[in-house]
CSV table of C-alpha atoms and ligand atoms in Angstrom, one decimal:
chain,number,residue,atom,x,y,z
I,1,MET,CA,0.0,0.2,-0.2
I,2,CYS,CA,1.3,3.5,-0.9
I,3,GLY,CA,2.0,6.1,1.8
I,4,THR,CA,-0.6,8.8,1.8
I,5,SER,CA,0.3,12.1,-0.2
I,6,ASP,CA,0.9,14.0,3.0
I,7,GLU,CA,3.2,11.5,4.5
I,8,ARG,CA,5.3,11.6,0.9
I,9,LEU,CA,5.2,15.4,1.1
I,10,LEU,CA,6.9,15.5,4.3
I,11,CYS,CA,10.0,13.9,2.5
I,12,LYS,CA,11.2,16.9,0.4
I,13,GLU,CA,13.7,16.6,-2.4
I,14,GLY,CA,17.1,15.9,-1.0
I,15,VAL,CA,16.0,15.4,2.3
I,16,ASN,CA,15.6,11.9,3.5
I,17,GLY,CA,14.0,12.0,6.7
I,18,MET,CA,10.4,12.6,8.2
I,19,ILE,CA,8.3,13.0,11.4
I,20,ILE,CA,6.2,10.2,12.0
I,21,PRO,CA,2.3,11.2,11.7
I,22,GLN,CA,0.5,11.4,15.0
I,23,THR,CA,3.7,11.3,17.1
I,24,PRO,CA,6.1,13.3,18.1
I,25,ILE,CA,9.0,11.5,16.5
I,26,ALA,CA,11.4,12.7,13.7
I,27,VAL,CA,13.8,10.5,12.1
I,28,ASP,CA,16.6,12.2,9.8
I,29,HIS,CA,14.5,15.3,9.9
I,30,TRP,CA,16.0,18.5,11.2
I,31,LYS,CA,13.8,21.2,9.9
I,32,MET,CA,11.9,22.7,12.7
I,33,THR,CA,9.0,25.3,12.1
I,34,PRO,CA,7.1,26.9,14.8
I,35,MET,CA,4.2,24.3,14.7
I,36,SER,CA,6.2,21.3,14.0
I,37,PRO,CA,5.1,18.7,16.3
I,38,ALA,CA,8.7,16.9,16.5
I,39,ARG,CA,9.8,16.4,20.2
I,40,VAL,CA,12.3,13.2,19.9
I,41,PHE,CA,15.1,13.1,17.3
I,42,PHE,CA,16.8,10.1,15.8
I,43,LEU,CA,19.5,10.2,13.3
I,44,SER,CA,20.0,6.5,11.4
I,45,HIS,CA,23.3,7.4,10.0
I,46,MET,CA,26.0,9.9,9.1
I,47,HIS,CA,25.0,10.4,5.4
I,48,GLU,CA,24.4,14.0,4.3
I,49,ASP,CA,21.0,13.5,3.1
I,50,HIS,CA,19.9,12.5,6.7
I,51,MET,CA,21.6,15.3,8.3
I,52,LYS,CA,20.3,18.4,6.0
I,53,GLY,CA,19.4,21.1,8.9
I,54,LEU,CA,21.4,19.3,11.7
I,55,THR,CA,24.3,22.0,12.9
I,56,PRO,CA,26.3,22.1,16.3
I,57,THR,CA,23.6,24.9,17.3
I,58,TRP,CA,20.7,22.1,17.6
I,59,ARG,CA,19.1,22.4,21.0
I,60,HIS,CA,17.4,19.1,21.2
I,61,LYS,CA,18.7,15.7,22.1
I,62,ILE,CA,19.7,13.3,19.2
I,63,HIS,CA,19.3,9.6,19.6
I,64,CYS,CA,21.7,7.6,17.4
I,65,SER,CA,24.3,4.4,17.7
I,66,PRO,CA,27.1,4.8,19.5
I,67,LEU,CA,29.6,5.0,16.5
I,68,THR,CA,27.4,7.8,15.0
I,69,LYS,CA,27.5,9.8,18.4
I,70,ARG,CA,31.4,9.3,18.2
I,71,LEU,CA,31.6,10.9,14.8
I,72,LEU,CA,29.0,13.7,16.0
I,73,ILE,CA,31.3,14.6,18.9
I,74,ASP,CA,34.6,14.6,16.9
I,75,LYS,CA,33.8,15.7,13.6
I,76,PHE,CA,31.2,18.1,14.2
I,77,GLN,CA,31.8,19.2,17.9
I,78,PHE,CA,28.4,18.2,19.4
I,79,ASP,CA,28.3,18.4,23.1
I,80,PRO,CA,28.5,14.8,24.2
I,81,SER,CA,25.4,15.2,26.9
I,82,GLN,CA,23.3,16.0,23.9
I,83,VAL,CA,23.8,12.9,22.2
I,84,VAL,CA,22.2,9.9,23.5
I,85,GLU,CA,23.5,6.6,22.3
I,86,LEU,CA,21.3,3.6,21.7
I,87,GLU,CA,23.3,0.4,21.4
I,88,PRO,CA,22.3,-2.0,18.2
I,89,GLY,CA,20.8,-5.2,19.2
I,90,GLU,CA,19.2,-3.7,22.3
I,91,ASP,CA,15.6,-2.3,23.3
I,92,HIS,CA,15.8,1.1,24.5
I,93,LEU,CA,12.8,3.0,26.7
I,94,VAL,CA,12.8,6.6,25.5
I,95,SER,CA,10.4,9.4,26.7
I,96,VAL,CA,7.7,10.3,23.9
I,97,THR,CA,7.9,13.7,25.2
I,98,ASP,CA,11.7,14.2,25.3
I,99,SER,CA,11.4,15.3,29.0
I,100,GLU,CA,13.1,13.0,31.7
I,101,THR,CA,10.1,13.1,33.9
I,102,SER,CA,7.5,12.1,31.3
I,103,SER,CA,5.9,8.7,32.2
I,104,PHE,CA,4.9,8.5,28.3
I,105,ARG,CA,7.6,6.5,27.0
I,106,MET,CA,8.1,4.2,24.1
I,107,THR,CA,10.3,1.1,23.5
I,108,VAL,CA,13.1,1.7,20.5
I,109,SER,CA,14.4,-1.6,18.9
I,110,VAL,CA,17.8,-0.7,17.3
I,111,ILE,CA,19.2,-2.7,14.5
I,112,ASP,CA,22.3,-2.5,12.6
I,113,ALA,CA,21.3,-1.5,8.9
I,114,ALA,CA,24.6,-2.8,7.1
I,115,HIS,CA,24.6,0.3,5.1
I,116,CYS,CA,27.8,2.2,6.5
I,117,PRO,CA,29.6,2.5,10.1
I,118,GLY,CA,27.2,3.3,12.7
I,119,SER,CA,24.0,3.1,10.3
I,120,VAL,CA,20.9,1.8,12.3
I,121,MET,CA,17.2,0.9,11.5
I,122,PHE,CA,14.4,1.8,14.5
I,123,ILE,CA,11.4,0.0,15.7
I,124,PHE,CA,9.4,2.2,17.5
I,125,GLN,CA,6.5,0.9,19.9
I,126,GLY,CA,3.9,2.9,21.9
I,127,TYR,CA,0.5,4.1,22.0
I,128,PHE,CA,1.0,4.9,18.0
I,129,GLY,CA,1.5,0.8,17.7
I,130,LYS,CA,4.4,-0.4,15.9
I,131,ILE,CA,6.5,1.5,13.5
I,132,PHE,CA,9.5,0.0,11.6
I,133,TYR,CA,11.9,2.6,10.2
I,134,THR,CA,14.7,1.3,8.1
I,135,GLY,CA,16.7,4.5,7.2
I,136,ASP,CA,19.1,3.3,4.5
I,137,PHE,CA,20.0,-0.2,4.6
I,138,ARG,CA,21.1,-3.3,2.5
I,139,PHE,CA,19.1,-6.3,3.2
I,140,SER,CA,20.7,-9.6,4.2
I,141,SER,CA,19.4,-12.6,6.0
I,142,GLU,CA,21.7,-11.6,9.0
I,143,ILE,CA,19.6,-8.6,9.2
I,144,MET,CA,16.6,-10.8,10.3
I,145,ASP,CA,18.8,-12.8,12.4
I,146,ASN,CA,19.8,-9.4,14.5
I,147,LEU,CA,16.0,-8.5,15.2
I,148,PRO,CA,15.3,-8.1,19.0
I,149,ALA,CA,14.7,-11.5,20.7
I,150,ASN,CA,10.9,-10.3,21.3
I,151,TYR,CA,10.2,-9.0,17.7
I,152,THR,CA,7.3,-10.1,16.2
I,153,THR,CA,5.6,-9.0,13.0
I,154,ASP,CA,2.4,-7.1,13.5
I,155,VAL,CA,4.2,-3.8,12.1
I,156,ASP,CA,1.7,-1.1,11.5
I,157,VAL,CA,3.8,1.2,9.1
I,158,LEU,CA,7.0,0.2,7.5
I,159,TYR,CA,9.1,3.2,6.3
I,160,LEU,CA,11.1,1.8,3.7
I,161,ASP,CA,14.4,2.7,1.9
I,162,ASN,CA,13.0,2.7,-1.5
I,163,THR,CA,16.4,4.2,-3.2
I,164,PHE,CA,16.3,1.3,-5.6
I,165,CYS,CA,12.8,0.2,-5.8
I,166,SER,CA,12.4,-0.3,-9.4
I,167,PRO,CA,12.3,-3.5,-11.4
I,168,ASN,CA,15.5,-2.4,-13.2
I,169,CYS,CA,17.6,-2.3,-10.0
I,170,VAL,CA,19.1,-5.6,-10.3
I,171,PHE,CA,22.5,-5.8,-8.5
I,172,PRO,CA,24.7,-8.6,-7.2
I,173,THR,CA,25.7,-8.9,-3.7
I,174,ARG,CA,28.1,-6.7,-2.3
I,175,ALA,CA,30.6,-10.0,-1.9
I,176,ALA,CA,29.9,-10.7,-5.8
I,177,ALA,CA,30.6,-6.8,-6.4
I,178,THR,CA,33.8,-6.6,-4.6
I,179,GLU,CA,35.1,-9.9,-6.7
I,180,GLU,CA,34.1,-7.9,-9.8
I,181,ILE,CA,36.1,-4.9,-8.6
I,182,ILE,CA,39.1,-7.1,-7.7
I,183,LYS,CA,39.2,-8.6,-11.2
I,184,ALA,CA,38.7,-5.2,-12.9
I,185,ILE,CA,42.0,-4.4,-10.8
I,186,GLU,CA,44.3,-7.5,-11.9
I,187,GLN,CA,43.3,-7.0,-15.5
I,188,SER,CA,44.7,-3.4,-15.4
I,189,SER,CA,48.2,-2.6,-16.2
I,190,ASP,CA,50.5,-3.2,-13.2
I,191,ALA,CA,51.6,0.3,-13.7
I,192,ALA,CA,48.1,1.8,-13.9
I,193,LYS,CA,47.0,4.4,-10.8
I,194,ILE,CA,43.9,2.9,-9.7
I,195,LEU,CA,41.3,5.4,-8.3
I,196,ILE,CA,38.4,4.3,-6.4
I,197,GLY,CA,35.5,7.0,-5.8
I,198,VAL,CA,33.8,6.6,-2.4
I,199,ARG,CA,31.8,9.0,-0.4
I,200,ASN,CA,33.2,10.4,2.9
I,201,LEU,CA,31.7,7.6,4.9
I,202,GLY,CA,31.0,3.7,3.8
I,203,LYS,CA,32.7,1.1,1.6
I,204,GLU,CA,35.5,0.8,4.1
I,205,THR,CA,34.9,-3.1,4.0
I,206,LEU,CA,35.4,-2.9,0.1
I,207,LEU,CA,38.5,-1.0,0.7
I,208,MET,CA,40.3,-3.2,3.2
I,209,GLU,CA,39.2,-6.4,1.1
I,210,ILE,CA,41.2,-4.5,-1.9
I,211,ALA,CA,44.1,-3.9,0.6
I,212,LYS,CA,44.3,-7.3,1.8
I,213,ARG,CA,44.1,-9.0,-1.8
I,214,PHE,CA,47.0,-6.8,-3.3
I,215,GLN,CA,49.2,-6.5,-0.2
I,216,CYS,CA,49.2,-2.7,-0.3
I,217,TRP,CA,48.3,0.4,1.2
I,218,ILE,CA,44.9,2.3,0.2
I,219,GLN,CA,46.1,6.1,-0.3
I,220,VAL,CA,43.2,8.5,1.5
I,221,THR,CA,42.7,12.1,1.9
I,222,GLU,CA,43.4,13.4,5.4
I,223,ARG,CA,40.0,14.2,6.2
I,224,ARG,CA,38.9,10.3,5.4
I,225,LEU,CA,41.9,9.1,7.4
I,226,GLU,CA,40.5,11.3,10.4
I,227,MET,CA,37.1,9.4,10.0
I,228,ILE,CA,38.7,5.9,9.7
I,229,ASN,CA,40.8,6.5,13.0
I,230,LEU,CA,37.6,7.1,14.5
I,231,LEU,CA,36.1,3.9,13.5
I,232,ASN,CA,38.8,1.7,15.0
I,233,LEU,CA,39.7,-0.1,11.6
I,234,PRO,CA,42.7,-2.0,10.8
I,235,ASN,CA,45.5,-0.2,9.8
I,236,TYR,CA,45.2,-0.6,5.7
I,237,PHE,CA,45.2,3.1,5.0
I,238,GLN,CA,47.6,6.3,4.7
I,239,THR,CA,47.9,9.8,3.5
I,240,GLY,CA,51.0,11.4,1.9
I,241,SER,CA,53.1,8.9,0.0
I,242,GLU,CA,52.1,7.5,-3.1
I,243,SER,CA,50.4,4.1,-3.3
I,244,ARG,CA,49.1,2.5,-6.4
I,245,ILE,CA,45.3,2.5,-5.1
I,246,GLU,CA,43.8,5.6,-3.7
I,247,ALA,CA,40.4,6.3,-2.7
I,248,VAL,CA,39.0,9.8,-3.9
I,249,PRO,CA,35.8,11.7,-3.7
I,250,MET,CA,33.1,10.2,-6.0
I,251,ASP,CA,32.8,13.5,-7.7
I,252,GLN,CA,36.4,13.5,-8.6
I,253,ILE,CA,35.9,10.7,-11.1
I,254,LYS,CA,34.5,12.6,-14.2
I,255,SER,CA,35.0,11.6,-18.0
I,256,SER,CA,36.6,14.8,-18.7
I,257,TYR,CA,39.6,13.8,-16.3
I,258,MET,CA,40.1,10.4,-17.3
I,259,LYS,CA,40.4,11.0,-20.8
I,260,ASN,CA,43.1,13.1,-20.1
I,261,HIS,CA,45.0,10.6,-17.5
I,262,PRO,CA,45.3,7.4,-19.8
I,263,GLU,CA,47.7,5.9,-17.1
I,264,MET,CA,45.2,5.9,-14.6
I,265,MET,CA,41.8,3.4,-14.0
I,266,ALA,CA,38.8,4.7,-12.0
I,267,ILE,CA,36.6,2.5,-10.6
I,268,LEU,CA,33.0,3.5,-9.3
I,269,PRO,CA,31.6,1.0,-6.8
I,270,THR,CA,27.9,2.5,-6.9
I,271,ALA,CA,24.6,1.2,-8.3
I,272,LEU,CA,23.3,5.0,-8.6
I,273,TYR,CA,23.6,4.5,-12.5
I,274,ILE,CA,21.8,1.2,-12.5
I,275,GLU,CA,19.3,2.8,-15.0
I,276,HIS,CA,22.2,4.2,-17.1
I,277,PRO,CA,24.2,1.4,-17.9
I,278,HIS,CA,26.1,3.5,-20.6
I,279,ALA,CA,26.9,6.4,-18.5
I,280,PHE,CA,30.8,6.0,-18.8
I,281,THR,CA,30.9,3.7,-21.9
I,282,ALA,CA,32.6,6.3,-24.0
I,283,CYS,CA,35.5,6.4,-21.2
I,284,LYS,CA,37.5,3.2,-21.2
I,285,ASN,CA,39.2,3.7,-18.1
I,286,ILE,CA,36.4,4.1,-16.0
I,287,SER,CA,34.7,0.9,-14.5
I,288,LEU,CA,31.4,1.4,-13.1
I,289,VAL,CA,30.6,-1.3,-10.7
I,290,PRO,CA,27.0,-2.1,-9.1
I,291,TYR,CA,28.6,-2.3,-5.3
I,292,SER,CA,25.7,-1.3,-3.5
I,293,ASP,CA,25.1,-0.2,0.3
I,294,HIS,CA,21.2,-0.1,-0.4
I,295,SER,CA,19.0,-3.1,-1.1
I,296,SER,CA,18.0,-4.1,-4.6
I,297,TYR,CA,14.5,-4.4,-5.8
I,298,ALA,CA,14.5,-8.0,-5.3
I,299,GLU,CA,15.9,-8.1,-1.7
I,300,LEU,CA,13.4,-5.2,-1.0
I,301,HIS,CA,10.6,-7.7,-1.8
I,302,GLU,CA,12.1,-10.5,0.4
I,303,PHE,CA,12.5,-7.9,3.1
I,304,VAL,CA,8.8,-6.6,3.0
I,305,ALA,CA,7.3,-10.2,2.6
I,306,MET,CA,9.3,-10.9,6.0
I,307,VAL,CA,7.9,-8.1,7.7
I,308,ARG,CA,4.4,-8.0,6.5
I,309,PRO,CA,3.5,-4.5,7.6
I,310,ARG,CA,0.1,-3.0,7.2
I,311,LYS,CA,1.4,-0.3,5.1
I,312,VAL,CA,4.4,0.8,3.3
I,313,VAL,CA,5.6,4.5,3.2
I,314,PRO,CA,8.7,5.4,0.8
I,315,ILE,CA,11.3,7.2,2.9
I,316,VAL,CA,12.9,8.7,-0.4
I,317,GLY,CA,10.3,11.0,-1.6
I,318,GLU,CA,8.8,11.2,-5.4
I,319,LYS,CA,10.3,14.7,-5.8
I,320,SER,CA,13.7,13.2,-5.5
I,321,ARG,CA,15.9,13.0,-8.4
I,322,GLY,CA,18.4,10.6,-10.0
I,323,VAL,CA,21.9,11.0,-10.7
I,324,PHE,CA,21.1,13.1,-14.2
I,325,GLY,CA,18.6,15.0,-12.6
I,326,GLY,CA,15.8,12.6,-14.0
I,327,SER,CA,12.8,11.8,-12.2
I,328,VAL,CA,12.7,8.5,-9.8
I,329,CYS,CA,9.2,9.1,-8.8
I,330,HIS,CA,8.4,5.6,-9.8
I,331,ARG,CA,10.5,4.1,-7.0
I,332,ALA,CA,8.4,5.9,-4.5
I,333,ASP,CA,5.3,3.7,-5.5
I,334,MET,CA,4.6,1.2,-2.8
I,335,SER,CA,1.9,-0.6,-4.6
I,336,CYS,CA,4.1,-3.4,-5.4
I,337,PHE,CA,4.4,-4.5,-2.1
I,338,ASP,CA,0.5,-4.7,-1.3
I,339,ARG,CA,0.4,-8.4,-1.9
I,340,TYR,CA,2.7,-8.9,1.0
I,341,CYS,CA,0.7,-6.4,3.4
I,342,ASP,CA,-1.3,-7.7,6.4
I,343,LYS,CA,-5.1,-6.9,5.8
I,344,SER,CA,-6.0,-7.1,9.3
I,345,PRO,CA,-7.0,-4.0,10.9
I,346,GLY,CA,-4.1,-2.1,13.0
I,347,VAL,CA,-4.6,-0.1,16.1
I,348,GLN,CA,-6.6,2.9,16.2
I,349,ILE,CA,-4.3,5.8,17.7
I,350,GLU,CA,-5.4,7.6,20.4
I,351,ILE,CA,-2.7,10.3,21.5
I,352,PRO,CA,-2.4,10.6,25.1
I,353,ASP,CA,-3.5,14.1,26.3
I,354,ASN,CA,0.2,14.8,27.7
I,355,VAL,CA,1.4,13.9,24.7
I,356,ARG,CA,-0.9,16.1,22.5
I,357,ASN,CA,-0.2,19.2,24.6
I,358,VAL,CA,3.2,18.8,24.1
I,359,MET,CA,3.2,18.4,20.2
I,360,LYS,CA,0.8,21.5,20.0
I,361,ARG,CA,2.9,23.6,22.4
I,362,GLY,CA,5.3,24.7,19.7
I,363,LEU,CA,8.8,25.4,20.1
I,364,ASP,CA,10.4,26.0,23.5
I,365,HIS,CA,9.1,29.0,25.1
I,366,SER,CA,11.5,29.4,27.7
I,367,SER,CA,13.3,32.4,26.5
I,368,ARG,CA,12.0,35.6,25.2
I,369,LEU,CA,14.2,35.4,21.9
I,370,ASN,CA,12.3,32.3,21.2
I,371,ARG,CA,9.1,33.9,22.0
I,372,PHE,CA,9.7,36.7,19.5
I,373,LYS,CA,10.8,34.3,17.0
I,374,PHE,CA,7.8,32.2,17.5
I,375,LYS,CA,5.6,35.4,17.0
I,376,ARG,CA,7.7,36.5,13.9
I,377,ASN,CA,7.5,33.3,12.3
I,378,LEU,CA,3.7,33.2,13.0
I,379,GLN,CA,3.3,36.3,11.2
I,380,GLN,CA,5.4,35.5,8.2
I,381,MET,CA,3.3,32.4,7.7
I,382,ASN,CA,0.0,34.2,8.0
I,383,PRO,CA,-0.7,36.3,4.8
I,384,ARG,CA,-3.5,38.2,6.3
I,385,ARG,CA,-0.8,40.1,8.2
I,386,GLN,CA,1.2,41.0,5.3
I,387,ARG,CA,0.0,44.4,4.9
I,388,PRO,CA,2.3,47.5,4.3
I,389,LYS,CA,2.9,48.7,7.6
I,390,LYS,CA,6.1,51.2,6.9
I,391,MET,CA,7.3,53.5,4.2
I,392,VAL,CA,10.9,53.3,3.3
I,393,PHE,CA,12.2,56.0,0.6
I,394,ASP,CA,14.9,54.0,-1.4
I,395,ALA,CA,16.7,57.4,-2.3
I,396,ALA,CA,18.1,60.2,-0.3
I,397,THR,CA,15.7,62.8,1.2
I,398,PRO,CA,12.8,63.2,-1.1
I,399,GLU,CA,12.7,66.6,-2.2
I,400,LYS,CA,9.1,68.2,-2.8
I,401,ASN,CA,9.9,69.6,-6.2
I,402,GLN,CA,11.4,66.3,-7.5
I,403,SER,CA,9.1,64.9,-9.9
I,404,ASP,CA,10.9,61.2,-10.3
I,405,CYS,CA,11.3,60.0,-6.6
I,406,THR,CA,10.1,56.7,-5.9
I,407,VAL,CA,8.7,55.2,-2.8
I,408,ALA,CA,9.5,51.9,-1.3
I,409,ILE,CA,6.7,50.2,0.7
I,410,ALA,CA,8.1,47.7,3.4
I,411,THR,CA,6.0,44.4,4.2
I,412,PRO,CA,6.8,41.6,6.7
I,413,ALA,CA,9.1,39.3,5.3
I,414,SER,CA,7.6,36.3,3.5
I,415,PRO,CA,7.8,32.9,5.0
I,416,SER,CA,10.3,31.7,2.4
I,417,SER,CA,12.6,34.6,3.1
I,418,LYS,CA,13.4,35.1,6.8
I,419,LEU,CA,16.4,37.5,6.1
I,420,ASN,CA,15.4,39.7,3.5
I,421,CYS,CA,12.4,42.2,3.7
I,422,SER,CA,10.1,42.2,0.8
I,423,VAL,CA,9.9,45.8,-0.6
I,424,ILE,CA,7.8,46.9,-3.4
I,425,VAL,CA,8.3,50.0,-5.1
I,426,ASP,CA,5.6,51.9,-6.3
I,427,ARG,CA,4.5,55.1,-7.6
I,428,CYS,CA,5.3,58.3,-6.1
I,429,TRP,CA,3.3,59.1,-3.0
I,430,VAL,CA,5.2,62.3,-2.0
I,431,HIS,CA,4.4,64.0,-5.2
I,432,GLN,CA,0.8,62.6,-5.7
I,433,LYS,CA,0.3,64.6,-9.0
I,434,CYS,CA,3.2,63.0,-11.0
I,435,ARG,CA,2.2,59.2,-10.6
I,436,LEU,CA,5.2,57.9,-12.4
I,437,ASN,CA,5.5,54.1,-12.2
I,438,ALA,CA,9.0,53.0,-10.9
I,439,PRO,CA,10.7,50.0,-11.8
I,440,LYS,CA,9.9,47.1,-9.3
I,441,THR,CA,12.7,46.2,-7.4
I,442,LYS,CA,13.6,44.5,-4.0
I,443,LEU,CA,15.9,46.0,-1.3
I,444,THR,CA,17.2,43.8,1.4
I,445,LYS,CA,16.6,44.2,5.1
I,446,TYR,CA,19.8,46.2,5.2
I,447,SER,CA,18.5,48.7,2.7
I,448,VAL,CA,15.5,49.2,4.9
I,449,ILE,CA,17.6,49.8,8.4
I,450,LYS,CA,20.1,52.2,6.7
I,451,SER,CA,17.0,54.3,5.3
I,452,ASN,CA,15.3,54.0,8.8
I,453,LYS,CA,15.2,57.5,9.2
I,454,PHE,CA,12.6,57.9,6.4
I,455,ILE,CA,10.3,55.3,7.7
I,456,ARG,CA,7.0,56.5,8.7
I,457,GLN,CA,4.8,54.8,10.9
I,458,THR,CA,1.5,55.5,9.5
I,459,PRO,CA,0.0,53.1,7.0
I,460,ILE,CA,-0.2,54.4,3.4
I,461,PRO,CA,-3.9,54.3,2.5
I,462,GLN,CA,-4.5,51.3,0.0
I,463,THR,CA,-6.3,54.0,-2.2
I,464,GLU,CA,-3.0,55.7,-2.6
I,465,LEU,CA,-1.2,52.5,-3.9
L,1,LIG,ZN1,23.0,6.5,3.4
L,2,LIG,ZN1,20.3,8.1,2.0
């Protein structure tokens, strides 16, 4: 069964996280608005598309795996007391309202997602029933073996990593893809420099396997070595001195670059181009191998058939774009899983009053600053309040005998632009007679402040505009 359009809209382009409807739970969702009901925050793993909006200025507690906690603290300077570690393979009691004293708690089971170091899946159980949130994951039979001892099916909603949910997404296991990569390196000239395109985090197992097979160091960037040291991995990596095999950022491998370096061979271990098999065929020294940290279409079917949820909701929204900017909305169609879904009626969700109050309360009202921001944001969201209130002259002091002066009318900032004050330049107000049409323009908030001495508090009568 497909997720409702509301649920899909929560998953905006480029942001693979969401607030679970009728709960204060947010997973990989860090965009707070004044009316947001989110109060308890979970981070599935440290990939960029799951962290948009998360900065060290974040004020709420973050729940994640111990490894992710270590990376958050060391790489992003988060305060350790702000990050709550949840050990994989265990059940945890977490307050639904993010308050230590709250009696409304849910059980959170944490399972290794086999996607990248520190990545986990969550099973939430509480007044809302049972929710299984996969985050990004690569299915294998071991994943099901790692489920908590008290795990039963009876999942109400499965939030699924649908990155490759298309019948075209057929690719081998990571072990088979590793062999393919080893073979490609073996077939290259001994003198060839091998570049392997990877993201900042992930595919360490592949790199270590290559190092073992070829008995050589893997050259990495300083930044990546710092990350590897935090992961406590065996010593297969080095910076500085030249090594035959080098792990480079994925976007460094481009046809234009590789054509000019025939002495090199590049390997892109990714399934991102699975629906574009001819993406790099024009460039002989780039080898595309579908080594994937996400589940294939067949694996997704196997997984959903085992979980038997009542409903499946895609994590990657239909507005997301593929590698060449093309639409991948077909991958958000979950109707292909209908046949596995449990048709029995699920729980009727009744939100406890305390939880409802906390969800309604809006953002933390403890400081005057927050109250001010809350009120200002509310005003920005309410178009009825966006009437001209002040006037700002965009030129120097208007002179009465000047016939071509222009008048700018400041309106409250629009919801989409918090910093810029939307300003419309209209007809001359000082010289009613001239009625000149000035060109429309926009002034920044700075311009308004600079011209403050010209602000008049009296609203301009609508008839004069
Ligand atoms: Zn990921
Ligand atoms: Zn992702």
